[in-house]
PDB file of C-alpha atoms in Angstrom:
ATOM      1  CA  MET A   1       0.000   0.000   0.000  1.00 49.00           C
ATOM      2  CA  ASN A   2       2.932   2.355   0.661  1.00 51.00           C
ATOM      3  CA  SER A   3       3.793   2.630  -3.032  1.00 55.00           C
ATOM      4  CA  TYR A   4       0.090   3.194  -3.794  1.00 57.00           C
ATOM      5  CA  VAL A   5      -0.068   6.053  -1.311  1.00 59.00           C
ATOM      6  CA  ARG A   6       3.044   7.705  -2.725  1.00 58.00           C
ATOM      7  CA  THR A   7       1.984   7.184  -6.355  1.00 64.00           C
ATOM      8  CA  HIS A   8      -1.724   7.977  -6.204  1.00 64.00           C
ATOM      9  CA  LEU A   9      -2.714   9.583  -2.926  1.00 67.00           C
ATOM     10  CA  SER A  10       0.247  11.802  -2.125  1.00 68.00           C
ATOM     11  CA  GLN A  11       2.010  12.314  -5.429  1.00 71.00           C
ATOM     12  CA  GLY A  12       3.912  15.571  -5.601  1.00 72.00           C
ATOM     13  CA  LEU A  13       4.056  16.182  -1.862  1.00 83.00           C
ATOM     14  CA  GLY A  14       7.377  17.060  -0.265  1.00 78.00           C
ATOM     15  CA  PHE A  15       8.627  17.286   3.307  1.00 80.00           C
ATOM     16  CA  SER A  16       7.177  20.641   4.374  1.00 82.00           C
ATOM     17  CA  LYS A  17       4.867  20.727   7.389  1.00 88.00           C
ATOM     18  CA  GLU A  18       1.939  21.524   5.107  1.00 89.00           C
ATOM     19  CA  ASP A  19       2.717  18.597   2.781  1.00 88.00           C
ATOM     20  CA  ARG A  20       3.254  16.173   5.665  1.00 89.00           C
ATOM     21  CA  ASP A  21      -0.055  17.231   7.230  1.00 91.00           C
ATOM     22  CA  ILE A  22      -1.865  16.800   3.900  1.00 90.00           C
ATOM     23  CA  ASN A  23      -0.316  13.344   3.495  1.00 90.00           C
ATOM     24  CA  ILE A  24      -1.370  12.196   6.975  1.00 92.00           C
ATOM     25  CA  ARG A  25      -4.872  13.626   6.580  1.00 93.00           C
ATOM     26  CA  ARG A  26      -5.312  11.830   3.252  1.00 92.00           C
ATOM     27  CA  ILE A  27      -4.082   8.541   4.673  1.00 91.00           C
ATOM     28  CA  GLY A  28      -6.321   9.057   7.709  1.00 93.00           C
ATOM     29  CA  PHE A  29      -9.350   9.804   5.544  1.00 92.00           C
ATOM     30  CA  VAL A  30      -8.939   6.654   3.435  1.00 91.00           C
ATOM     31  CA  SER A  31      -8.266   4.588   6.559  1.00 91.00           C
ATOM     32  CA  SER A  32     -11.373   5.991   8.206  1.00 93.00           C
ATOM     33  CA  LEU A  33     -13.511   5.078   5.181  1.00 92.00           C
ATOM     34  CA  LEU A  34     -12.171   1.539   5.166  1.00 92.00           C
ATOM     35  CA  SER A  35     -12.596   1.186   8.916  1.00 90.00           C
ATOM     36  CA  ARG A  36     -16.257   2.220   8.685  1.00 90.00           C
ATOM     37  CA  HIS A  37     -16.747  -0.797   6.414  1.00 91.00           C
ATOM     38  CA  GLN A  38     -15.226  -3.200   8.949  1.00 87.00           C
ATOM     39  CA  VAL A  39     -11.837  -3.339   7.232  1.00 89.00           C
ATOM     40  CA  ILE A  40      -8.906  -3.569   9.615  1.00 87.00           C
ATOM     41  CA  VAL A  41      -6.432  -0.892   8.579  1.00 89.00           C
ATOM     42  CA  ILE A  42      -2.819  -0.716   9.686  1.00 89.00           C
ATOM     43  CA  VAL A  43      -0.970   2.430   8.693  1.00 89.00           C
ATOM     44  CA  SER A  44       2.763   2.845   8.942  1.00 88.00           C
ATOM     45  CA  ALA A  45       3.558   6.499   8.426  1.00 88.00           C
ATOM     46  CA  ILE A  46       5.890   9.091   9.834  1.00 88.00           C
ATOM     47  CA  SER A  47       3.440  11.485  11.401  1.00 92.00           C
ATOM     48  CA  PRO A  48       5.580  14.091  13.124  1.00 93.00           C
ATOM     49  CA  TYR A  49       2.934  16.509  14.406  1.00 94.00           C
ATOM     50  CA  GLN A  50       0.691  15.841  17.403  1.00 95.00           C
ATOM     51  CA  GLU A  51      -2.119  18.072  16.157  1.00 95.00           C
ATOM     52  CA  THR A  52      -2.452  16.188  12.867  1.00 94.00           C
ATOM     53  CA  ARG A  53      -2.354  12.807  14.595  1.00 94.00           C
ATOM     54  CA  GLU A  54      -5.155  14.019  16.857  1.00 95.00           C
ATOM     55  CA  GLU A  55      -7.228  15.119  13.839  1.00 94.00           C
ATOM     56  CA  VAL A  56      -6.942  11.622  12.372  1.00 94.00           C
ATOM     57  CA  ARG A  57      -7.801  10.088  15.752  1.00 94.00           C
ATOM     58  CA  GLN A  58     -10.998  12.164  15.894  1.00 94.00           C
ATOM     59  CA  MET A  59     -12.104  11.091  12.398  1.00 92.00           C
ATOM     60  CA  THR A  60     -11.359   7.393  12.880  1.00 90.00           C
ATOM     61  CA  GLU A  61     -13.409   5.022  14.981  1.00 86.00           C
ATOM     62  CA  ASN A  62     -11.322   2.427  16.844  1.00 88.00           C
ATOM     63  CA  PHE A  63      -8.113   4.410  16.338  1.00 92.00           C
ATOM     64  CA  VAL A  64      -5.064   2.941  18.052  1.00 94.00           C
ATOM     65  CA  GLU A  65      -1.810   4.867  18.051  1.00 95.00           C
ATOM     66  CA  VAL A  66       1.301   2.709  18.058  1.00 96.00           C
ATOM     67  CA  TYR A  67       4.457   4.692  18.701  1.00 96.00           C
ATOM     68  CA  VAL A  68       7.413   2.917  17.145  1.00 96.00           C
ATOM     69  CA  LYS A  69      10.026   4.598  19.284  1.00 96.00           C
ATOM     70  CA  ALA A  70      13.593   4.900  18.012  1.00 96.00           C
ATOM     71  CA  SER A  71      16.294   7.494  18.473  1.00 95.00           C
ATOM     72  CA  LEU A  72      17.365   9.687  15.583  1.00 95.00           C
ATOM     73  CA  ASP A  73      20.652   7.768  15.437  1.00 96.00           C
ATOM     74  CA  THR A  74      18.775   4.477  15.090  1.00 96.00           C
ATOM     75  CA  CYS A  75      16.482   5.922  12.415  1.00 95.00           C
ATOM     76  CA  GLU A  76      19.513   7.041  10.436  1.00 96.00           C
ATOM     77  CA  LYS A  77      21.154   3.614  10.739  1.00 96.00           C
ATOM     78  CA  ARG A  78      17.956   1.918   9.520  1.00 95.00           C
ATOM     79  CA  ASP A  79      17.441   4.292   6.579  1.00 95.00           C
ATOM     80  CA  VAL A  80      17.743   2.105   3.474  1.00 94.00           C
ATOM     81  CA  LYS A  81      16.734   4.939   1.127  1.00 92.00           C
ATOM     82  CA  GLY A  82      19.463   7.317   2.286  1.00 95.00           C
ATOM     83  CA  LEU A  83      17.009  10.123   3.025  1.00 94.00           C
ATOM     84  CA  TYR A  84      18.681  11.151   6.283  1.00 96.00           C
ATOM     85  CA  ALA A  85      22.036  11.496   4.517  1.00 96.00           C
ATOM     86  CA  LYS A  86      20.376  13.658   1.865  1.00 96.00           C
ATOM     87  CA  ALA A  87      18.786  15.781   4.580  1.00 95.00           C
ATOM     88  CA  ARG A  88      22.090  16.150   6.429  1.00 95.00           C
ATOM     89  CA  SER A  89      23.804  17.262   3.206  1.00 96.00           C
ATOM     90  CA  GLY A  90      21.054  19.844   2.581  1.00 94.00           C
ATOM     91  CA  GLU A  91      19.643  18.035  -0.450  1.00 95.00           C
ATOM     92  CA  ILE A  92      16.303  17.536   1.336  1.00 92.00           C
ATOM     93  CA  LYS A  93      14.922  20.435   3.376  1.00 90.00           C
ATOM     94  CA  GLN A  94      12.451  20.311   6.271  1.00 89.00           C
ATOM     95  CA  PHE A  95      13.205  16.669   7.021  1.00 92.00           C
ATOM     96  CA  THR A  96      11.768  15.243  10.233  1.00 91.00           C
ATOM     97  CA  GLY A  97      14.385  14.952  12.951  1.00 92.00           C
ATOM     98  CA  ILE A  98      17.029  16.916  11.054  1.00 94.00           C
ATOM     99  CA  ASP A  99      15.740  20.442  10.407  1.00 91.00           C
ATOM    100  CA  ASP A 100      12.092  19.848  11.263  1.00 92.00           C
ATOM    101  CA  PRO A 101      10.749  18.620  14.616  1.00 92.00           C
ATOM    102  CA  TYR A 102       9.241  15.292  15.564  1.00 93.00           C
ATOM    103  CA  GLU A 103       6.640  15.674  18.306  1.00 95.00           C
ATOM    104  CA  GLU A 104       6.557  12.461  20.314  1.00 95.00           C
ATOM    105  CA  PRO A 105       3.066  11.108  20.962  1.00 95.00           C
ATOM    106  CA  ILE A 106       1.661  12.298  24.268  1.00 93.00           C
ATOM    107  CA  ASN A 107      -0.407   9.231  25.167  1.00 93.00           C
ATOM    108  CA  PRO A 108      -0.179   6.449  22.564  1.00 96.00           C
ATOM    109  CA  GLU A 109      -2.054   3.242  23.276  1.00 95.00           C
ATOM    110  CA  ILE A 110       1.037   1.160  22.480  1.00 96.00           C
ATOM    111  CA  ILE A 111       4.757   1.934  22.521  1.00 97.00           C
ATOM    112  CA  CYS A 112       7.232  -0.334  20.766  1.00 97.00           C
ATOM    113  CA  HIS A 113      10.723   0.343  22.096  1.00 97.00           C
ATOM    114  CA  THR A 114      12.518  -0.834  18.983  1.00 95.00           C
ATOM    115  CA  GLU A 115      16.010  -0.351  20.381  1.00 96.00           C
ATOM    116  CA  GLN A 116      15.282  -2.824  23.200  1.00 97.00           C
ATOM    117  CA  GLU A 117      12.688  -5.133  21.599  1.00 97.00           C
ATOM    118  CA  THR A 118      13.020  -7.517  18.707  1.00 97.00           C
ATOM    119  CA  VAL A 119      10.622  -7.124  15.803  1.00 96.00           C
ATOM    120  CA  ASN A 120       8.761 -10.223  17.038  1.00 97.00           C
ATOM    121  CA  GLU A 121       8.457  -8.780  20.554  1.00 98.00           C
ATOM    122  CA  SER A 122       7.021  -5.544  19.172  1.00 97.00           C
ATOM    123  CA  ILE A 123       4.562  -7.473  16.986  1.00 96.00           C
ATOM    124  CA  ALA A 124       3.495  -9.576  19.964  1.00 96.00           C
ATOM    125  CA  LYS A 125       2.975  -6.416  22.021  1.00 97.00           C
ATOM    126  CA  VAL A 126       0.727  -4.895  19.350  1.00 95.00           C
ATOM    127  CA  ILE A 127      -1.304  -8.093  18.926  1.00 95.00           C
ATOM    128  CA  TYR A 128      -1.648  -8.539  22.703  1.00 96.00           C
ATOM    129  CA  ASN A 129      -2.931  -4.982  23.152  1.00 95.00           C
ATOM    130  CA  LEU A 130      -5.359  -5.219  20.216  1.00 93.00           C
ATOM    131  CA  GLU A 131      -6.742  -8.436  21.747  1.00 94.00           C
ATOM    132  CA  LYS A 132      -6.920  -6.808  25.175  1.00 94.00           C
ATOM    133  CA  ILE A 133      -9.076  -3.931  23.912  1.00 91.00           C
ATOM    134  CA  GLY A 134     -11.230  -6.306  21.868  1.00 89.00           C
ATOM    135  CA  TYR A 135     -10.303  -5.236  18.345  1.00 87.00           C
ATOM    136  CA  ILE A 136      -9.009  -8.663  17.331  1.00 87.00           C
ATOM    137  CA  SER A 137      -9.237 -12.204  18.620  1.00 85.00           C
ATOM    138  CA  THR A 138      -6.976 -15.166  18.017  1.00 74.00           C
TER     139      THR A 138
END
């Protein structure tokens, strides 16, 4: 779905605050529509601004915020596209964590501490919490 979002839903958007907010609102809108039709939607997006995340929360029934927590250093080490290097060299402007802020979630339902947890531990944590609140059953 990520390539679909970039190609069709968010084509032409850059890294400015306005573009990032538009991107998250569009993803949130589509997710909300799907959710209303009993489709389970999992979105993996860098959503750096608390206000925009809260807007999406308000429009989406059964919204669960999962904060995939990692330090800037870890994000840079995991960056397979080289975007952080481009941002550090000035090639990309207004990049989250480099010359634009990332506002940590205030009260996410789930936090995955990816520097201490394995991928499988983080997955298990998400599944456990979704079961606990009754959104899924195994």
